[in-house]
Coordinates of C-alpha atoms and ligand atoms in Angstrom, one line a residue:
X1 CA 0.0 0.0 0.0
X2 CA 1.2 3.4 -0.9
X3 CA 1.6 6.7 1.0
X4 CA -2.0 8.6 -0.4
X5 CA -3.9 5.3 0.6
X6 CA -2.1 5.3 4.1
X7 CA -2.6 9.1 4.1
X8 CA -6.7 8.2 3.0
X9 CA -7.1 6.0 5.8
X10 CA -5.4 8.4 8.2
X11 CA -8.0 11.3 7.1
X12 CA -11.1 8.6 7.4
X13 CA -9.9 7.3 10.7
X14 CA -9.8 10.7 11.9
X15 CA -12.8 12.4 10.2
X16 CA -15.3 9.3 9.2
X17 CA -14.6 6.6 11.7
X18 CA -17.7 4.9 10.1
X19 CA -16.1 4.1 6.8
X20 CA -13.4 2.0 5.3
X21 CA -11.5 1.8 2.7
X22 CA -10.9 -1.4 0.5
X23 CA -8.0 -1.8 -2.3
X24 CA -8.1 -3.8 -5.4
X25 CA -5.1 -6.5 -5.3
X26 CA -5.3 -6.7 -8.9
X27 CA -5.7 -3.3 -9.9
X28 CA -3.7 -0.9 -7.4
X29 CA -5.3 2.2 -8.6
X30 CA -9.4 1.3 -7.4
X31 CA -10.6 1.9 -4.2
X32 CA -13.9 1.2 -2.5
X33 CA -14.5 3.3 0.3
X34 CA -17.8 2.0 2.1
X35 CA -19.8 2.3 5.6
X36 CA -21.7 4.9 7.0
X37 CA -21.0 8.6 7.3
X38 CA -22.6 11.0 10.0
X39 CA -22.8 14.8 10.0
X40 CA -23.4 17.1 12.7
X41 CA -27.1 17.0 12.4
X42 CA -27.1 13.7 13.6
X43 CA -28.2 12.2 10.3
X44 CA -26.3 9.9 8.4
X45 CA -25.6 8.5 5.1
X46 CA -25.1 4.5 3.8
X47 CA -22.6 4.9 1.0
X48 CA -20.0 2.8 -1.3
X49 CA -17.8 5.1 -3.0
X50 CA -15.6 3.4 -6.1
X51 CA -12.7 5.3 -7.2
X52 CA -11.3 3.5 -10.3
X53 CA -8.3 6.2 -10.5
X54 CA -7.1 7.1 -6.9
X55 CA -6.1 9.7 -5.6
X56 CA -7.6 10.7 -9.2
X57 CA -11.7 11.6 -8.6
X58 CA -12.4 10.8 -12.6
X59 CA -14.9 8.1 -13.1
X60 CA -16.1 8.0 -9.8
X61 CA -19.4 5.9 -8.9
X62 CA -20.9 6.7 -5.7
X63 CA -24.0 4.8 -4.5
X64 CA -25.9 5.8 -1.6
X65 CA -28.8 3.7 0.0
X66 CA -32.4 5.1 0.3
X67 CA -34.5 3.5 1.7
X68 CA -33.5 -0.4 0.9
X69 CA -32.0 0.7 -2.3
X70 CA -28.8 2.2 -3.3
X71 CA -29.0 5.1 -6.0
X72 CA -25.9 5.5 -7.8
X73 CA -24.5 9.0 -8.6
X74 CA -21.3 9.9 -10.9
X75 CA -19.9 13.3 -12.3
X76 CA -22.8 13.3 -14.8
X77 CA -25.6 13.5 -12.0
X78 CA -23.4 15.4 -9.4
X79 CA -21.7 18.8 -10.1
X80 CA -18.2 17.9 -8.3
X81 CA -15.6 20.4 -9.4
X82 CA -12.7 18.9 -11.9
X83 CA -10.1 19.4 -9.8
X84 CA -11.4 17.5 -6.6
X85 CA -10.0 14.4 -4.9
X86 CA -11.8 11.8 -2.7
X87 CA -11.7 14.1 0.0
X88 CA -13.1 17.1 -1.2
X89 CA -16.2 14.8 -2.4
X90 CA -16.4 13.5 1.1
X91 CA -16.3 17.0 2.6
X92 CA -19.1 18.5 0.2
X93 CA -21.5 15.3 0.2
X94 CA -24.1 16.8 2.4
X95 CA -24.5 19.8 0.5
X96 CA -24.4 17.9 -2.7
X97 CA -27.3 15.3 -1.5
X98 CA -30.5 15.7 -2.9
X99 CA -32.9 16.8 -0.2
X100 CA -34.5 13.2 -0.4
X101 CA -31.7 10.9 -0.4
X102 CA -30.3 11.6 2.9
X103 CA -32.0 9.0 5.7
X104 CA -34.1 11.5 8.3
X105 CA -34.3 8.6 10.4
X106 CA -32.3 10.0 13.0
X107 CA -32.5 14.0 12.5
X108 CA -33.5 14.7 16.1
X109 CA -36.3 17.4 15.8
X110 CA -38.1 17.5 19.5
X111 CA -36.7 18.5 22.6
X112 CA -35.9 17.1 25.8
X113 CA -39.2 17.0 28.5
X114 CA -38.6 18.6 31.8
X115 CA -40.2 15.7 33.0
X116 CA -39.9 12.3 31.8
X117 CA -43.2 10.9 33.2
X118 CA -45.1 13.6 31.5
X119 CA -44.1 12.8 28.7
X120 CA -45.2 8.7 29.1
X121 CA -48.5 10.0 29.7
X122 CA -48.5 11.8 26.1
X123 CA -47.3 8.6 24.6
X124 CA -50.3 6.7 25.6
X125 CA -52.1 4.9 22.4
X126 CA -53.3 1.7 22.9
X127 CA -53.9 1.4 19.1
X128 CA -50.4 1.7 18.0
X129 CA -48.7 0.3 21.2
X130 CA -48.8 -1.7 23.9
X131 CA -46.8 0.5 26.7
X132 CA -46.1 -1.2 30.2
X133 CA -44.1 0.4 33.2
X134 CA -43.2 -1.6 36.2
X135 CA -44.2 -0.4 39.6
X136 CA -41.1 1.6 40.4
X137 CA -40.8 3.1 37.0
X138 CA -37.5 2.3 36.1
X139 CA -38.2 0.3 33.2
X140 CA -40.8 1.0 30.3
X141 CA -41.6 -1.8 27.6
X142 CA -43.5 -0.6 24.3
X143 CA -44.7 -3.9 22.8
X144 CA -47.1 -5.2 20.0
X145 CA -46.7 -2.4 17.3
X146 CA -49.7 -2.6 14.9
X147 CA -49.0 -4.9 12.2
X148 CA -45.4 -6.4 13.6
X149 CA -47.2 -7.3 16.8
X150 CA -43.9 -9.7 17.8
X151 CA -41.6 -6.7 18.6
X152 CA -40.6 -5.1 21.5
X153 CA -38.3 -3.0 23.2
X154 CA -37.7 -2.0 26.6
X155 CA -35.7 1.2 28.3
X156 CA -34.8 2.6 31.7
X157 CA -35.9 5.0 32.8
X158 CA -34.9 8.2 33.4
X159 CA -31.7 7.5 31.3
X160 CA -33.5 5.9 28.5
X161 CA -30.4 3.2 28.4
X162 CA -31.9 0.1 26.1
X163 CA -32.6 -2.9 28.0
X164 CA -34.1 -5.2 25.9
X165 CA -35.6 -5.5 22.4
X166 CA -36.5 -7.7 19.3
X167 CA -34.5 -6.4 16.7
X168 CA -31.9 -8.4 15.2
X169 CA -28.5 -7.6 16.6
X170 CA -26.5 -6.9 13.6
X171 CA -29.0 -3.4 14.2
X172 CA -27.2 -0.9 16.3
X173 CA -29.8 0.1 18.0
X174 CA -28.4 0.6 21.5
X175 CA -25.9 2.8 19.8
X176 CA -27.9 4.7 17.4
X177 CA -30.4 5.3 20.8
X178 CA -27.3 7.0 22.9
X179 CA -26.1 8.3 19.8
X180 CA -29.3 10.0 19.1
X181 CA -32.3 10.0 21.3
X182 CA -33.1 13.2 24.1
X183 CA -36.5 11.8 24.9
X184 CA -38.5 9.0 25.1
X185 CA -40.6 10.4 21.7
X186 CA -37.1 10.2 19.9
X187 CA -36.3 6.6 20.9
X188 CA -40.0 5.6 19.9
X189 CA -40.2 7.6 17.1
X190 CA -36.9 5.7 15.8
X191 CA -38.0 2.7 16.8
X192 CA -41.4 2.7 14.6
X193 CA -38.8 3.7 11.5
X194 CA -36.9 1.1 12.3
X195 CA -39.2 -1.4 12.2
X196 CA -41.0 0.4 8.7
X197 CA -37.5 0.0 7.3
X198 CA -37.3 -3.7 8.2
X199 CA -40.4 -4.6 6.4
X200 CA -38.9 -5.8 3.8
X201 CA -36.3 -8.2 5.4
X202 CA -39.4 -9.6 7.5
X203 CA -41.4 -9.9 4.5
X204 CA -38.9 -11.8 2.7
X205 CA -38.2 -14.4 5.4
X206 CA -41.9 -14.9 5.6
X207 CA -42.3 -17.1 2.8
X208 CA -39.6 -18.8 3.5
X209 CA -40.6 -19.4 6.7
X210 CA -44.1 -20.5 5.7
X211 CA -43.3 -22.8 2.5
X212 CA -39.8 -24.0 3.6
X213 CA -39.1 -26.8 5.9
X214 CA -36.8 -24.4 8.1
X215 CA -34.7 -26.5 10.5
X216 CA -32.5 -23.9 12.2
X217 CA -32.9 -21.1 13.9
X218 CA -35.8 -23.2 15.7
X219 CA -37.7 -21.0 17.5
X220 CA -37.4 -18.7 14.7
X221 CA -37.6 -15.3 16.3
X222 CA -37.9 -11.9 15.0
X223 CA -34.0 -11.7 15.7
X224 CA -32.6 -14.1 13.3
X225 CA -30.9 -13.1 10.2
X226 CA -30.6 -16.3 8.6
X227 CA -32.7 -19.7 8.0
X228 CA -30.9 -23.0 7.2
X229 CA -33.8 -25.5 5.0
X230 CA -33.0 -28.7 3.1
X231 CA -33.2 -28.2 -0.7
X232 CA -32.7 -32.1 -1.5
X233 CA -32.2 -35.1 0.5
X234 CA -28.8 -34.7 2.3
X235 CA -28.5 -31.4 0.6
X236 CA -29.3 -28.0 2.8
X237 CA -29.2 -24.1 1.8
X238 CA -27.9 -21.4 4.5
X239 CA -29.3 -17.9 3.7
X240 CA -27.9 -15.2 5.7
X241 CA -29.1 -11.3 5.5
X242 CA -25.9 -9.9 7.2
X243 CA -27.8 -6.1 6.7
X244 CA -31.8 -6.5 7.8
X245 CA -31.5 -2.8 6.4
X246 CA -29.9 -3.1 3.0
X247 CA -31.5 -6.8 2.3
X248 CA -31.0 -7.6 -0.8
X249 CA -27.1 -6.3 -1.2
X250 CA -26.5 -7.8 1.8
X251 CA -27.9 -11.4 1.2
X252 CA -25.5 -14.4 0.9
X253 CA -26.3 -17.9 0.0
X254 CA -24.5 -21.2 1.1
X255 CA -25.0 -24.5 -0.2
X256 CA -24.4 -27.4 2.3
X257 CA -23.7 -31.0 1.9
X258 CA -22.0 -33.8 -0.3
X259 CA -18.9 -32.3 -2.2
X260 CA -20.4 -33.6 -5.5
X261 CA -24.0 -32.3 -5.1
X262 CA -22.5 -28.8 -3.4
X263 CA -20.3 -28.1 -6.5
X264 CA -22.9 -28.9 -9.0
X265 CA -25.6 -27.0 -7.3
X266 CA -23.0 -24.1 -7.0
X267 CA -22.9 -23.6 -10.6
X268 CA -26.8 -23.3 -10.6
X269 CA -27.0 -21.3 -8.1
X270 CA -23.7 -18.8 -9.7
X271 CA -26.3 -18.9 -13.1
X272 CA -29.1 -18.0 -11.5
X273 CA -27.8 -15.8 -9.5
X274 CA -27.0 -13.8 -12.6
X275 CA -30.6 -13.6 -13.4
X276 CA -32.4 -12.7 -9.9
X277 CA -35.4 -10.9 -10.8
X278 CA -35.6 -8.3 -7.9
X279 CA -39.2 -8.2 -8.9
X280 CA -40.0 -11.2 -7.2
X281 CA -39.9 -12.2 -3.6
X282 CA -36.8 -14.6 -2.4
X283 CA -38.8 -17.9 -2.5
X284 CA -40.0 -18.0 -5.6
X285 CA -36.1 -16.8 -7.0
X286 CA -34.7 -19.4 -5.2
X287 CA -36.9 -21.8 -6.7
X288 CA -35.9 -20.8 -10.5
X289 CA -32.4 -20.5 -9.4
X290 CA -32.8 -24.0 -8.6
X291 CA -35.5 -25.4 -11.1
X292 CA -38.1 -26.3 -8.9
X293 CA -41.7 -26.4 -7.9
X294 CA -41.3 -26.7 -3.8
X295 CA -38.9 -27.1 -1.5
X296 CA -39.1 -30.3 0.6
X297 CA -41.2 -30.4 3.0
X298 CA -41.5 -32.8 6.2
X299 CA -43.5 -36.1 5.2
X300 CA -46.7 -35.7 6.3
X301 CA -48.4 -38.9 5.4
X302 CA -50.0 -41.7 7.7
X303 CA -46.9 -43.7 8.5
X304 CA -45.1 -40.4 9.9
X305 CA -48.1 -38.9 11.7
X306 CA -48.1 -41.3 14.3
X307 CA -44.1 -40.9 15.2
X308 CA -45.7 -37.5 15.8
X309 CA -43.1 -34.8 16.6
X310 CA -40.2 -34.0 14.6
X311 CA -37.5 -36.6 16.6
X312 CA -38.1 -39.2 13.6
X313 CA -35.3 -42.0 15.2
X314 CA -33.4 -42.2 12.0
X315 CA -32.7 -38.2 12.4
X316 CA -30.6 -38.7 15.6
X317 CA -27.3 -37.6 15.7
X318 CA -25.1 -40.3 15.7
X319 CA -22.5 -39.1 18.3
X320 CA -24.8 -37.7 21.1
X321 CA -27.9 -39.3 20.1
X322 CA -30.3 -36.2 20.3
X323 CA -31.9 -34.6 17.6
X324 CA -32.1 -31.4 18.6
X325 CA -29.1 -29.1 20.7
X326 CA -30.5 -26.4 23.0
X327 CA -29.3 -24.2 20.5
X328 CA -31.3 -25.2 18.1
X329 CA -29.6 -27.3 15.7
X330 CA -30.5 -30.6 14.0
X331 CA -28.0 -32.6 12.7
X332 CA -26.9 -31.8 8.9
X333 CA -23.6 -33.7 8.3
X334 CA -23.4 -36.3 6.3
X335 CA -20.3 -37.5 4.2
X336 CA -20.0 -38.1 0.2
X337 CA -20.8 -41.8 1.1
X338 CA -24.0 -42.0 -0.1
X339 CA -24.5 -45.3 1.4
X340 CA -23.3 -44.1 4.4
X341 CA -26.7 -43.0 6.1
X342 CA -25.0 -41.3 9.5
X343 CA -25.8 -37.8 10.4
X344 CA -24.4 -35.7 12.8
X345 CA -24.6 -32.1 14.4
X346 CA -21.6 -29.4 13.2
X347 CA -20.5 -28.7 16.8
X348 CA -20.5 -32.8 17.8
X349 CA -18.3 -33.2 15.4
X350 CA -16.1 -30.4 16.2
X351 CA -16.1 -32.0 19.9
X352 CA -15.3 -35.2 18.3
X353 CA -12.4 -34.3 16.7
X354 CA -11.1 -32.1 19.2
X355 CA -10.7 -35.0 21.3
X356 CA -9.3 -37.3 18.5
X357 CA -6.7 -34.7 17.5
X358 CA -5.7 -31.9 20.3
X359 CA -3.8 -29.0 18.6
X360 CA -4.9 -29.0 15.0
X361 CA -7.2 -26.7 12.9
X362 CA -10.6 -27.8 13.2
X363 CA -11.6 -26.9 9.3
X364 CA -8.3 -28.2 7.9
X365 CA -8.3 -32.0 9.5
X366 CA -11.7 -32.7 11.1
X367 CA -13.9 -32.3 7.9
X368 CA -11.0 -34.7 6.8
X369 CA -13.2 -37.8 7.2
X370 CA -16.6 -39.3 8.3
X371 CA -16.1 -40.9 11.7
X372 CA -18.2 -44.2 11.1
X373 CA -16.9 -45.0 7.3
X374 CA -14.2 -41.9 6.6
X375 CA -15.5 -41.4 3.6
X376 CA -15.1 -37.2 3.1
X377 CA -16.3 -34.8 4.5
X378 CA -17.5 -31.5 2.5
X379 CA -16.0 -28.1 3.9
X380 CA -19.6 -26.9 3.3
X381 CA -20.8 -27.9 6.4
X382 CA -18.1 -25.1 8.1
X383 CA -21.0 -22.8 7.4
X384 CA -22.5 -24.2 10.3
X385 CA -20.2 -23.7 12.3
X386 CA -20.9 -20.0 13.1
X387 CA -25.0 -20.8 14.3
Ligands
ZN1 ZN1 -25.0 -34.5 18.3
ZN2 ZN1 -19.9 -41.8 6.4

């Protein structure tokens, strides 16, 4: 890395501790700057910023997110002057924002109560909100919003510190509250946006959660960011939403299980990926990605009805014997032997082999081999590993 990149991240550290800069290996001149940038108003901006010429400003793409969708903006839809550099951009990008684009969310518009417990009286409406205070009113909970009746979130009182809440925790919300919130109106008032602006992430987990067999997270709760259901016999997919706010740029998709069926699945799901029609909701992309009517669902027939449950005896793990873990998980692992019919759960394995072999990587050796007929094991299942 050169002196003007060292010099670049210097000047973010210092003045946007909220973004980061990325290099090109192959191409020493791009940069992608990228994260979230405040002003002193107390709103804030999403932004990826593509230099293809550093320090050079030509041919610049900037995209900032509104809403769940990032607008892009170059030199033909911004007036930057000619002889600016990253920085200067980056100084002037509030005053060159459209009006619209920058995220109010946060802008902090009423002012502090003289009295706290005045103001809970004001925020009264049963029709929106559920709001409860405990007897020595040190701790307020606003539950069952209209419409997303699961959520919750609950303060104390009078610091307004955030105590609990049913947001997923990739959101920052216990940092964006401190960051941002005077009275109690601000931290509900952010709290309802919030939960407008995750619409979209709920909605399009709520398919899958209806018309896939979902195995993990089990509960599913309004928290979870990512659903692991089986797409084949033997054969699972992992979807993950790292950003509940920015769903779609942030969604990743692993496939899981047999080395064979992994890799040729991968190169359906790299094609289709290629032609995701952002038109339609995840479920019904997934199944063209992957050419098919349904995903499997649990056998509901006569001859299963009775086992009852979902602890079907054949669906044991076959180290601890238990189908599901207290945290959830069911065991996924098989091994390429497809007439090897064990399964087992990620983290009994990793026990298993931490016993076997003290010392070693756990990626590297233990998804060497299957443990009843060391057959191979497919590194797939490592994206397991971080439930
Ligand atoms: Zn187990
Ligand atoms: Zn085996």
């Amino acid at each position: 890395m050169d002196s003007a990149e060292e010099n670049l991240k210097l000047i973010l550290a210092k003045k946007y501790p909220g973004l980061v800069v990325e290099c090109d290996c192959t191409n020493p001149k791009t940069i992608l700057i990228r994260g979230v940038m405040s002003s002193s108003a107390s709103r804030w901006l999403r932004l990826k910023l593509l230099v293809p010429n550093y320090p050079h400003l030509n041919k610049f793409q900037l995209y900032v997110q509104h809403q769940l969708e990032y607008k892009c903006y170059t030199s033909h839809n911004l007036p930057v002057h000619d002889n600016w550099n990253v920085e200067d951009l980056l100084a002037n990008l509030w005053e060159l924002m459209p009006g619209g684009t920058i995220k109010d969310v946060i802008k902090v518009t009423s002012r502090p109560k003289s009295n706290i417990y005045e103001e809970i009286l004001e925020l009264h409406q049963p029709l929106d909100y559920h709001l409860q205070l405990n007897d020595s009113c040190t701790r307020i909970r606003f539950s069952r919003f209209a419409e997303m009746d699961q959520h919750f979130f609950e303060l104390e009182l009078p610091t307004l510190r955030l105590l609990e809440h049913s947001l997923p925790d990739c959101v920052p919300l216990a940092t964006m509250l401190s960051k941002n919130v005077r009275c109690l109106r601000d931290a509900l008032d952010l709290y309802q946006k919030l939960l407008e602006d995750l619409r979209p992430f709920y909605d399009t987990f709520m398919d899958i959660d209806e018309l896939c067999h979902v195995l993990q997270p089990s509960p599913i709760t309004t928290k979870d960011n990512s659903r692991v259901f089986p797409l084949k016999e033997r054969v699972y997919l992992k979807v993950v939403i790292a950003d509940p706010l920015a769903y779609q740029a942030s969604m990743s998709l692993q496939i899981i299980g047999p080395t064979e069926e992994v890799a040729q699945l991968r190169h359906k799901l790299n094609d289709g990926l290629a032609n995701w029609d952002t038109e339609l909701d995840m479920h019904k992309n997934l199944l063209r990605v992957f050419d098919l009517c349904y995903f499997p669902m649990p056998d509901m027939s006569e001859n299963h009805k009775d086992k009852g449950q979902e602890q079907d005896q054949d669906e044991h793990c076959n180290i601890c014997f238990v189908y599901r873990l207290d945290n959830g998980q069911v065991p996924l692992v098989s091994c390429d032997n497809a007439r090897c019919v064990l399964k087992c759960h990620a983290a009994c394995l990793k026990e298993w082999f931490n016993t076997l072999m003290d010392g070693k990587t756990f990626l590297e050796v233990s998804f060497g081999m299957c443990p009843f007929c060391k057959a191979k094991l497919s590194t797939s299942f490592a994206a397991l590993l971080d439930d």
